[in-house]
Amino acid sequence: MDPLTLAVIAAPFVAKGAEAFSSSAGDKLGAKASELCQAVIDKFKGDSDAEGTLDLAQKRPDSKGLKSALEEVLAEKLEADPDFAAKVQRLVDELQKGGGSKTTFDQRGQTVHGSQ
């Protein structure tokens, strides 16, 4: 998966934080989200721009502009570090698969495009 696509998928988990995700998806997935968040925090450490972007995105996780900024910074870090990209890819894959458990998402009120 290319770095930008991976960043777009990972950013909401990172912005909303593991606690919010854990309360809606369960402890097992919450642990994976927490691991993803910590990996991003560790990678951004020492880069004041990246840390600032992450901090703002976590304070306002529903802001499209901040989410976009976080995606860009995360994509840059993923592209620059293949080991970090592999770790994030693994965690995102596990989160998308549901960590081996079944997760139900409420899709009421959402527009569905194509077959589901």
PDB file of C-alpha atoms in Angstrom:
ATOM      1  CA  MET A   1       0.000   0.000   0.000  1.00  0.00           C
ATOM      2  CA  ASP A   2       1.400   3.409  -0.879  1.00  0.00           C
ATOM      3  CA  PRO A   3       2.311   5.775   2.016  1.00  0.00           C
ATOM      4  CA  LEU A   4      -0.488   8.273   1.356  1.00  0.00           C
ATOM      5  CA  THR A   5      -3.203   5.594   1.289  1.00  0.00           C
ATOM      6  CA  LEU A   6      -1.810   4.047   4.452  1.00  0.00           C
ATOM      7  CA  ALA A   7      -1.711   7.472   6.127  1.00  0.00           C
ATOM      8  CA  VAL A   8      -5.336   8.162   5.130  1.00  0.00           C
ATOM      9  CA  ILE A   9      -6.402   4.882   6.745  1.00  0.00           C
ATOM     10  CA  ALA A  10      -4.255   5.282   9.887  1.00  0.00           C
ATOM     11  CA  ALA A  11      -4.894   8.979  10.595  1.00  0.00           C
ATOM     12  CA  PRO A  12      -8.420   8.616  12.038  1.00  0.00           C
ATOM     13  CA  PHE A  13      -7.233   5.974  14.508  1.00  0.00           C
ATOM     14  CA  VAL A  14      -4.370   8.229  15.579  1.00  0.00           C
ATOM     15  CA  ALA A  15      -6.472  11.408  15.743  1.00  0.00           C
ATOM     16  CA  LYS A  16      -9.312   9.903  17.760  1.00  0.00           C
ATOM     17  CA  GLY A  17      -6.963   8.053  20.054  1.00  0.00           C
ATOM     18  CA  ALA A  18      -7.028   4.536  21.370  1.00  0.00           C
ATOM     19  CA  GLU A  19      -9.412   5.235  24.247  1.00  0.00           C
ATOM     20  CA  ALA A  20     -12.238   6.396  21.999  1.00  0.00           C
ATOM     21  CA  PHE A  21     -11.688   3.470  19.663  1.00  0.00           C
ATOM     22  CA  SER A  22     -11.452   0.974  22.528  1.00  0.00           C
ATOM     23  CA  SER A  23     -14.774   2.081  24.006  1.00  0.00           C
ATOM     24  CA  SER A  24     -16.577   1.452  20.717  1.00  0.00           C
ATOM     25  CA  ALA A  25     -14.702  -1.571  19.353  1.00  0.00           C
ATOM     26  CA  GLY A  26     -13.496  -3.492  22.392  1.00  0.00           C
ATOM     27  CA  ASP A  27     -10.287  -4.064  24.296  1.00  0.00           C
ATOM     28  CA  LYS A  28      -8.485  -6.219  21.722  1.00  0.00           C
ATOM     29  CA  LEU A  29      -8.852  -3.674  18.934  1.00  0.00           C
ATOM     30  CA  GLY A  30      -8.263  -0.863  21.408  1.00  0.00           C
ATOM     31  CA  ALA A  31      -4.882  -2.390  22.196  1.00  0.00           C
ATOM     32  CA  LYS A  32      -3.993  -2.427  18.485  1.00  0.00           C
ATOM     33  CA  ALA A  33      -5.154   1.194  18.105  1.00  0.00           C
ATOM     34  CA  SER A  34      -3.085   2.098  21.153  1.00  0.00           C
ATOM     35  CA  GLU A  35      -0.031   0.407  19.642  1.00  0.00           C
ATOM     36  CA  LEU A  36      -0.581   2.340  16.394  1.00  0.00           C
ATOM     37  CA  CYS A  37      -0.950   5.638  18.255  1.00  0.00           C
ATOM     38  CA  GLN A  38       2.201   4.997  20.274  1.00  0.00           C
ATOM     39  CA  ALA A  39       4.187   4.083  17.154  1.00  0.00           C
ATOM     40  CA  VAL A  40       3.167   7.377  15.531  1.00  0.00           C
ATOM     41  CA  ILE A  41       3.892   9.376  18.701  1.00  0.00           C
ATOM     42  CA  ASP A  42       7.336   7.774  18.956  1.00  0.00           C
ATOM     43  CA  LYS A  43       8.072   8.453  15.275  1.00  0.00           C
ATOM     44  CA  PHE A  44       6.992  12.103  15.530  1.00  0.00           C
ATOM     45  CA  LYS A  45       9.029  12.701  18.712  1.00  0.00           C
ATOM     46  CA  GLY A  46      11.684  15.351  18.163  1.00  0.00           C
ATOM     47  CA  ASP A  47       9.972  16.821  15.088  1.00  0.00           C
ATOM     48  CA  SER A  48       8.173  19.871  16.486  1.00  0.00           C
ATOM     49  CA  ASP A  49       6.034  20.369  13.372  1.00  0.00           C
ATOM     50  CA  ALA A  50       4.885  16.752  13.353  1.00  0.00           C
ATOM     51  CA  GLU A  51       4.252  16.779  17.108  1.00  0.00           C
ATOM     52  CA  GLY A  52       2.238  20.003  16.786  1.00  0.00           C
ATOM     53  CA  THR A  53       0.171  18.598  13.936  1.00  0.00           C
ATOM     54  CA  LEU A  54      -0.550  15.424  15.911  1.00  0.00           C
ATOM     55  CA  ASP A  55      -1.459  17.386  19.037  1.00  0.00           C
ATOM     56  CA  LEU A  56      -3.900  19.615  17.144  1.00  0.00           C
ATOM     57  CA  ALA A  57      -5.441  16.651  15.290  1.00  0.00           C
ATOM     58  CA  GLN A  58      -6.006  14.834  18.590  1.00  0.00           C
ATOM     59  CA  LYS A  59      -7.605  17.912  20.155  1.00  0.00           C
ATOM     60  CA  ARG A  60      -9.993  18.296  17.196  1.00  0.00           C
ATOM     61  CA  PRO A  61     -10.284  14.831  15.593  1.00  0.00           C
ATOM     62  CA  ASP A  62     -13.341  15.792  13.529  1.00  0.00           C
ATOM     63  CA  SER A  63     -11.556  18.684  11.773  1.00  0.00           C
ATOM     64  CA  LYS A  64     -11.074  17.797   8.106  1.00  0.00           C
ATOM     65  CA  GLY A  65      -8.210  20.261   7.732  1.00  0.00           C
ATOM     66  CA  LEU A  66      -6.287  18.900  10.707  1.00  0.00           C
ATOM     67  CA  LYS A  67      -6.941  15.320   9.601  1.00  0.00           C
ATOM     68  CA  SER A  68      -5.569  16.194   6.164  1.00  0.00           C
ATOM     69  CA  ALA A  69      -2.478  17.810   7.704  1.00  0.00           C
ATOM     70  CA  LEU A  70      -1.909  14.724   9.866  1.00  0.00           C
ATOM     71  CA  GLU A  71      -2.259  12.489   6.810  1.00  0.00           C
ATOM     72  CA  GLU A  72       0.393  14.500   4.945  1.00  0.00           C
ATOM     73  CA  VAL A  73       2.903  14.422   7.803  1.00  0.00           C
ATOM     74  CA  LEU A  74       2.265  10.734   8.421  1.00  0.00           C
ATOM     75  CA  ALA A  75       2.681   9.944   4.703  1.00  0.00           C
ATOM     76  CA  GLU A  76       6.058  11.734   4.694  1.00  0.00           C
ATOM     77  CA  LYS A  77       7.235   9.696   7.700  1.00  0.00           C
ATOM     78  CA  LEU A  78       5.985   6.457   6.137  1.00  0.00           C
ATOM     79  CA  GLU A  79       7.756   7.179   2.868  1.00  0.00           C
ATOM     80  CA  ALA A  80      11.020   8.059   4.612  1.00  0.00           C
ATOM     81  CA  ASP A  81      11.124   4.987   6.878  1.00  0.00           C
ATOM     82  CA  PRO A  82      10.239   1.575   5.376  1.00  0.00           C
ATOM     83  CA  ASP A  83      10.424  -0.162   8.778  1.00  0.00           C
ATOM     84  CA  PHE A  84       7.926   2.300  10.260  1.00  0.00           C
ATOM     85  CA  ALA A  85       5.717   1.873   7.179  1.00  0.00           C
ATOM     86  CA  ALA A  86       5.765  -1.910   7.599  1.00  0.00           C
ATOM     87  CA  LYS A  87       4.801  -1.627  11.272  1.00  0.00           C
ATOM     88  CA  VAL A  88       1.949   0.776  10.538  1.00  0.00           C
ATOM     89  CA  GLN A  89       0.801  -1.454   7.651  1.00  0.00           C
ATOM     90  CA  ARG A  90       0.682  -4.485   9.960  1.00  0.00           C
ATOM     91  CA  LEU A  91      -1.277  -2.623  12.628  1.00  0.00           C
ATOM     92  CA  VAL A  92      -3.733  -1.134  10.131  1.00  0.00           C
ATOM     93  CA  ASP A  93      -4.285  -4.581   8.593  1.00  0.00           C
ATOM     94  CA  GLU A  94      -5.016  -6.018  12.039  1.00  0.00           C
ATOM     95  CA  LEU A  95      -7.400  -3.179  12.848  1.00  0.00           C
ATOM     96  CA  GLN A  96      -9.238  -3.570   9.550  1.00  0.00           C
ATOM     97  CA  LYS A  97      -9.570  -7.324  10.027  1.00  0.00           C
ATOM     98  CA  GLY A  98     -11.023  -6.706  13.459  1.00  0.00           C
ATOM     99  CA  GLY A  99      -8.213  -8.349  15.366  1.00  0.00           C
ATOM    100  CA  GLY A 100      -9.805 -11.757  14.832  1.00  0.00           C
ATOM    101  CA  SER A 101     -13.105 -10.724  16.375  1.00  0.00           C
ATOM    102  CA  LYS A 102     -16.291  -9.621  14.711  1.00  0.00           C
ATOM    103  CA  THR A 103     -16.994  -5.911  14.929  1.00  0.00           C
ATOM    104  CA  THR A 104     -20.276  -4.327  13.979  1.00  0.00           C
ATOM    105  CA  PHE A 105     -20.378  -0.815  12.599  1.00  0.00           C
ATOM    106  CA  ASP A 106     -23.549   1.243  12.597  1.00  0.00           C
ATOM    107  CA  GLN A 107     -24.027   2.507   9.049  1.00  0.00           C
ATOM    108  CA  ARG A 108     -27.401   4.182   9.489  1.00  0.00           C
ATOM    109  CA  GLY A 109     -27.494   7.564   7.827  1.00  0.00           C
ATOM    110  CA  GLN A 110     -24.452   6.886   5.643  1.00  0.00           C
ATOM    111  CA  THR A 111     -24.496   7.030   1.880  1.00  0.00           C
ATOM    112  CA  VAL A 112     -23.448   3.729   0.358  1.00  0.00           C
ATOM    113  CA  HIS A 113     -21.834   3.714  -3.086  1.00  0.00           C
ATOM    114  CA  GLY A 114     -21.652   0.432  -4.975  1.00  0.00           C
ATOM    115  CA  SER A 115     -22.418  -3.031  -3.637  1.00  0.00           C
ATOM    116  CA  GLN A 116     -21.655  -3.907  -0.046  1.00  0.00           C
TER     117      GLN A 116
END
